[in-house]
GROMACS .gro file of C-alpha atoms in nm:
model
  262
    1UNK     CA    1   0.000   0.000   0.000
    2UNK     CA    2   0.304   0.226   0.044
    3UNK     CA    3   0.360   0.198  -0.332
    4UNK     CA    4   0.000   0.312  -0.389
    5UNK     CA    5   0.056   0.624  -0.178
    6UNK     CA    6   0.385   0.706  -0.350
    7UNK     CA    7   0.229   0.642  -0.690
    8UNK     CA    8  -0.053   0.882  -0.606
    9UNK     CA    9   0.209   1.144  -0.515
   10UNK     CA   10   0.374   1.079  -0.853
   11UNK     CA   11   0.035   1.123  -1.019
   12UNK     CA   12  -0.008   1.463  -0.856
   13UNK     CA   13   0.347   1.565  -0.946
   14UNK     CA   14   0.290   1.469  -1.309
   15UNK     CA   15  -0.074   1.572  -1.338
   16UNK     CA   16  -0.014   1.777  -1.654
   17UNK     CA   17   0.130   1.470  -1.826
   18UNK     CA   18  -0.165   1.262  -1.706
   19UNK     CA   19  -0.407   1.515  -1.854
   20UNK     CA   20  -0.268   1.434  -2.199
   21UNK     CA   21  -0.467   1.111  -2.186
   22UNK     CA   22  -0.783   1.326  -2.197
   23UNK     CA   23  -0.696   1.403  -2.559
   24UNK     CA   24  -0.789   1.044  -2.637
   25UNK     CA   25  -1.152   1.132  -2.563
   26UNK     CA   26  -1.175   1.264  -2.918
   27UNK     CA   27  -1.176   0.902  -3.034
   28UNK     CA   28  -1.482   0.803  -2.830
   29UNK     CA   29  -1.751   0.952  -3.058
   30UNK     CA   30  -1.557   0.827  -3.360
   31UNK     CA   31  -1.560   0.473  -3.222
   32UNK     CA   32  -1.921   0.458  -3.110
   33UNK     CA   33  -2.077   0.665  -3.388
   34UNK     CA   34  -1.877   0.623  -3.710
   35UNK     CA   35  -1.925   0.935  -3.919
   36UNK     CA   36  -2.188   1.039  -3.661
   37UNK     CA   37  -2.465   0.873  -3.862
   38UNK     CA   38  -2.551   0.546  -3.687
   39UNK     CA   39  -2.630   0.449  -3.325
   40UNK     CA   40  -2.336   0.295  -3.140
   41UNK     CA   41  -2.495  -0.046  -3.088
   42UNK     CA   42  -2.473  -0.106  -3.464
   43UNK     CA   43  -2.101  -0.037  -3.495
   44UNK     CA   44  -1.966  -0.337  -3.304
   45UNK     CA   45  -1.845  -0.113  -3.019
   46UNK     CA   46  -1.998  -0.088  -2.671
   47UNK     CA   47  -1.908   0.186  -2.423
   48UNK     CA   48  -1.940   0.071  -2.061
   49UNK     CA   49  -1.755   0.103  -1.727
   50UNK     CA   50  -1.503   0.344  -1.874
   51UNK     CA   51  -1.404   0.095  -2.143
   52UNK     CA   52  -1.472   0.041  -2.511
   53UNK     CA   53  -1.564  -0.322  -2.581
   54UNK     CA   54  -1.527  -0.466  -2.931
   55UNK     CA   55  -1.780  -0.708  -3.075
   56UNK     CA   56  -1.579  -0.978  -3.254
   57UNK     CA   57  -1.827  -1.012  -3.538
   58UNK     CA   58  -1.749  -0.875  -3.881
   59UNK     CA   59  -1.981  -0.600  -4.007
   60UNK     CA   60  -1.973  -0.304  -4.242
   61UNK     CA   61  -1.794  -0.092  -3.982
   62UNK     CA   62  -1.512  -0.339  -3.905
   63UNK     CA   63  -1.252  -0.180  -4.140
   64UNK     CA   64  -1.324   0.164  -3.993
   65UNK     CA   65  -1.300   0.033  -3.637
   66UNK     CA   66  -0.964  -0.130  -3.714
   67UNK     CA   67  -0.833   0.192  -3.869
   68UNK     CA   68  -0.948   0.402  -3.573
   69UNK     CA   69  -0.799   0.152  -3.328
   70UNK     CA   70  -0.459   0.170  -3.499
   71UNK     CA   71  -0.471   0.551  -3.502
   72UNK     CA   72  -0.580   0.553  -3.136
   73UNK     CA   73  -0.288   0.331  -3.032
   74UNK     CA   74  -0.032   0.580  -3.166
   75UNK     CA   75  -0.102   0.871  -2.923
   76UNK     CA   76  -0.193   0.624  -2.647
   77UNK     CA   77   0.150   0.461  -2.676
   78UNK     CA   78   0.317   0.802  -2.675
   79UNK     CA   79   0.133   0.910  -2.359
   80UNK     CA   80   0.217   0.581  -2.184
   81UNK     CA   81   0.580   0.643  -2.276
   82UNK     CA   82   0.570   0.998  -2.137
   83UNK     CA   83   0.416   0.903  -1.802
   84UNK     CA   84   0.650   0.605  -1.760
   85UNK     CA   85   0.947   0.827  -1.844
   86UNK     CA   86   0.824   1.094  -1.599
   87UNK     CA   87   0.835   0.839  -1.315
   88UNK     CA   88   1.178   0.717  -1.428
   89UNK     CA   89   1.299   1.078  -1.433
   90UNK     CA   90   1.172   1.137  -1.079
   91UNK     CA   91   1.330   0.819  -0.940
   92UNK     CA   92   1.663   0.834  -1.121
   93UNK     CA   93   1.893   1.083  -1.285
   94UNK     CA   94   1.848   1.104  -1.661
   95UNK     CA   95   1.929   1.368  -1.919
   96UNK     CA   96   1.576   1.493  -1.971
   97UNK     CA   97   1.634   1.697  -2.286
   98UNK     CA   98   1.826   1.417  -2.458
   99UNK     CA   99   1.558   1.162  -2.378
  100UNK     CA  100   1.268   1.387  -2.476
  101UNK     CA  101   1.430   1.475  -2.808
  102UNK     CA  102   1.584   1.140  -2.899
  103UNK     CA  103   1.468   0.840  -2.698
  104UNK     CA  104   1.102   0.898  -2.612
  105UNK     CA  105   0.998   0.868  -2.977
  106UNK     CA  106   1.189   0.540  -3.008
  107UNK     CA  107   1.033   0.408  -2.687
  108UNK     CA  108   0.685   0.509  -2.807
  109UNK     CA  109   0.735   0.334  -3.142
  110UNK     CA  110   0.832   0.009  -2.968
  111UNK     CA  111   0.535   0.030  -2.732
  112UNK     CA  112   0.303   0.110  -3.023
  113UNK     CA  113   0.435  -0.193  -3.211
  114UNK     CA  114   0.370  -0.413  -2.906
  115UNK     CA  115   0.013  -0.288  -2.856
  116UNK     CA  116  -0.057  -0.315  -3.228
  117UNK     CA  117   0.061  -0.676  -3.249
  118UNK     CA  118  -0.145  -0.773  -2.944
  119UNK     CA  119  -0.456  -0.595  -3.072
  120UNK     CA  120  -0.443  -0.735  -3.425
  121UNK     CA  121  -0.368  -1.091  -3.314
  122UNK     CA  122  -0.644  -1.082  -3.054
  123UNK     CA  123  -0.897  -0.926  -3.289
  124UNK     CA  124  -0.846  -1.154  -3.588
  125UNK     CA  125  -0.815  -1.476  -3.388
  126UNK     CA  126  -1.130  -1.388  -3.189
  127UNK     CA  127  -1.301  -1.297  -3.515
  128UNK     CA  128  -1.215  -1.638  -3.659
  129UNK     CA  129  -1.327  -1.817  -3.342
  130UNK     CA  130  -1.659  -1.632  -3.346
  131UNK     CA  131  -1.750  -1.849  -3.645
  132UNK     CA  132  -1.740  -2.149  -3.408
  133UNK     CA  133  -1.931  -2.012  -3.108
  134UNK     CA  134  -1.919  -1.745  -2.840
  135UNK     CA  135  -1.768  -1.983  -2.586
  136UNK     CA  136  -1.459  -2.034  -2.802
  137UNK     CA  137  -1.413  -1.656  -2.810
  138UNK     CA  138  -1.455  -1.625  -2.433
  139UNK     CA  139  -1.202  -1.902  -2.365
  140UNK     CA  140  -0.954  -1.738  -2.603
  141UNK     CA  141  -1.001  -1.395  -2.441
  142UNK     CA  142  -0.948  -1.551  -2.097
  143UNK     CA  143  -0.620  -1.701  -2.222
  144UNK     CA  144  -0.518  -1.362  -2.365
  145UNK     CA  145  -0.595  -1.195  -2.032
  146UNK     CA  146  -0.378  -1.442  -1.841
  147UNK     CA  147  -0.097  -1.409  -2.095
  148UNK     CA  148  -0.109  -1.029  -2.076
  149UNK     CA  149  -0.043  -1.045  -1.702
  150UNK     CA  150   0.307  -1.161  -1.792
  151UNK     CA  151   0.347  -0.888  -2.055
  152UNK     CA  152   0.202  -0.606  -1.845
  153UNK     CA  153   0.544  -0.453  -1.778
  154UNK     CA  154   0.662  -0.443  -2.140
  155UNK     CA  155   0.620  -0.060  -2.163
  156UNK     CA  156   0.813  -0.017  -1.839
  157UNK     CA  157   1.096  -0.245  -1.954
  158UNK     CA  158   1.123  -0.051  -2.279
  159UNK     CA  159   1.134   0.289  -2.106
  160UNK     CA  160   1.342   0.196  -1.801
  161UNK     CA  161   1.580  -0.069  -1.935
  162UNK     CA  162   1.580   0.060  -2.295
  163UNK     CA  163   1.556  -0.291  -2.437
  164UNK     CA  164   1.429  -0.385  -2.785
  165UNK     CA  165   1.075  -0.522  -2.801
  166UNK     CA  166   1.163  -0.893  -2.811
  167UNK     CA  167   1.392  -0.870  -2.508
  168UNK     CA  168   1.144  -0.643  -2.331
  169UNK     CA  169   0.876  -0.911  -2.360
  170UNK     CA  170   1.113  -1.174  -2.219
  171UNK     CA  171   1.219  -0.944  -1.936
  172UNK     CA  172   0.856  -0.867  -1.849
  173UNK     CA  173   0.781  -1.240  -1.820
  174UNK     CA  174   1.089  -1.289  -1.603
  175UNK     CA  175   1.001  -0.992  -1.381
  176UNK     CA  176   0.643  -1.110  -1.326
  177UNK     CA  177   0.758  -1.463  -1.244
  178UNK     CA  178   1.000  -1.325  -0.983
  179UNK     CA  179   0.748  -1.075  -0.847
  180UNK     CA  180   0.418  -1.255  -0.904
  181UNK     CA  181   0.259  -1.136  -0.580
  182UNK     CA  182   0.334  -0.772  -0.653
  183UNK     CA  183   0.222  -0.804  -1.015
  184UNK     CA  184  -0.108  -0.955  -0.904
  185UNK     CA  185  -0.153  -0.671  -0.655
  186UNK     CA  186  -0.109  -0.420  -0.937
  187UNK     CA  187  -0.364  -0.615  -1.140
  188UNK     CA  188  -0.607  -0.620  -0.847
  189UNK     CA  189  -0.572  -0.244  -0.795
  190UNK     CA  190  -0.644  -0.180  -1.163
  191UNK     CA  191  -0.941  -0.417  -1.163
  192UNK     CA  192  -1.079  -0.261  -0.843
  193UNK     CA  193  -1.056   0.089  -0.992
  194UNK     CA  194  -1.238  -0.019  -1.308
  195UNK     CA  195  -1.502  -0.193  -1.097
  196UNK     CA  196  -1.545   0.126  -0.893
  197UNK     CA  197  -1.591   0.324  -1.214
  198UNK     CA  198  -1.855   0.075  -1.328
  199UNK     CA  199  -2.044   0.118  -1.000
  200UNK     CA  200  -2.012   0.497  -1.026
  201UNK     CA  201  -2.150   0.483  -1.380
  202UNK     CA  202  -2.447   0.281  -1.254
  203UNK     CA  203  -2.531   0.541  -0.989
  204UNK     CA  204  -2.498   0.824  -1.241
  205UNK     CA  205  -2.750   0.650  -1.465
  206UNK     CA  206  -2.969   0.582  -1.161
  207UNK     CA  207  -2.961   0.953  -1.075
  208UNK     CA  208  -3.071   1.055  -1.423
  209UNK     CA  209  -3.340   0.786  -1.426
  210UNK     CA  210  -3.496   0.866  -1.086
  211UNK     CA  211  -3.417   1.236  -1.031
  212UNK     CA  212  -3.396   1.388  -1.377
  213UNK     CA  213  -3.643   1.138  -1.526
  214UNK     CA  214  -3.431   1.064  -1.833
  215UNK     CA  215  -3.467   0.738  -2.021
  216UNK     CA  216  -3.120   0.596  -1.952
  217UNK     CA  217  -3.198   0.294  -2.167
  218UNK     CA  218  -3.227   0.506  -2.480
  219UNK     CA  219  -2.941   0.434  -2.719
  220UNK     CA  220  -2.842   0.801  -2.737
  221UNK     CA  221  -2.807   0.837  -2.359
  222UNK     CA  222  -2.443   0.792  -2.261
  223UNK     CA  223  -2.398   1.039  -1.971
  224UNK     CA  224  -2.282   0.776  -1.722
  225UNK     CA  225  -2.061   0.606  -1.979
  226UNK     CA  226  -1.904   0.938  -2.081
  227UNK     CA  227  -1.821   1.039  -1.724
  228UNK     CA  228  -1.680   0.692  -1.659
  229UNK     CA  229  -1.446   0.698  -1.958
  230UNK     CA  230  -1.324   1.048  -1.866
  231UNK     CA  231  -1.229   0.917  -1.521
  232UNK     CA  232  -1.066   0.612  -1.677
  233UNK     CA  233  -0.851   0.808  -1.920
  234UNK     CA  234  -0.759   1.099  -1.694
  235UNK     CA  235  -0.699   0.903  -1.374
  236UNK     CA  236  -0.708   0.523  -1.390
  237UNK     CA  237  -0.494   0.459  -1.699
  238UNK     CA  238  -0.207   0.696  -1.610
  239UNK     CA  239  -0.225   0.599  -1.243
  240UNK     CA  240  -0.188   0.228  -1.321
  241UNK     CA  241   0.106   0.302  -1.553
  242UNK     CA  242   0.265   0.503  -1.272
  243UNK     CA  243   0.218   0.214  -1.027
  244UNK     CA  244   0.367  -0.030  -1.278
  245UNK     CA  245   0.670   0.193  -1.343
  246UNK     CA  246   0.724   0.262  -0.974
  247UNK     CA  247   0.696  -0.107  -0.888
  248UNK     CA  248   0.925  -0.209  -1.174
  249UNK     CA  249   1.195   0.041  -1.075
  250UNK     CA  250   1.204  -0.095  -0.722
  251UNK     CA  251   1.403  -0.385  -0.866
  252UNK     CA  252   1.703  -0.152  -0.857
  253UNK     CA  253   1.849  -0.180  -0.507
  254UNK     CA  254   1.964   0.184  -0.492
  255UNK     CA  255   1.619   0.318  -0.579
  256UNK     CA  256   1.450   0.065  -0.350
  257UNK     CA  257   1.659   0.167  -0.049
  258UNK     CA  258   1.609   0.535  -0.127
  259UNK     CA  259   1.230   0.508  -0.163
  260UNK     CA  260   1.181   0.284   0.139
  261UNK     CA  261   1.387   0.525   0.347
  262UNK     CA  262   1.146   0.812   0.278
   0.00000   0.00000   0.00000
């Protein structure tokens, strides 16, 4: 829990960097209402609990969704790089100007490549399995989720250790195996925050239903979902990346002793 407190302090110290994630909100209407002409439930995308869920069934909007997802991953990867680097900068001495001008772009490209590979493999395999039945897709997604636990520190390895993508993936697996308890704690914190956002979204919708008398079941009503995704992008996503970076950097004895001594 000490890591949580220190990570929250890092979040406050780097709040301006965290706010960059809010720029990703521009993609939300593009995802759920392609060209602003059709209701979101026809696009294969569902907005709920601060998350965009993809329907792994091919439809007329699938090419557009794939294109938007690839475009979305580019700034997302860059922002993940920036927040991870900000924590590294705070915990160790680095030449900020050199890294911002030279290395951050290289880090972001590697992280983008990683996210892109994961997304495309997951999407197309799930799409193929959907021809069998929904249970095959669910089993596959469960396997992907478990596998991603071991790859969850790939961005941190790239930014902190400056390793190429292949070695970063191997190092992430090794780090999780050696620190499984801590990695699971990070996962639990992230899951708990997303669950809390889902509950908050429910009460927002309940408020509009009972107090404002709005039909929250109408397809065009997304007040709760919108507030939830704002919280997710501005707080939860950068905060989890901060926790991951902080936790990963504690593997260095000098930093660990310094931080624990505070």
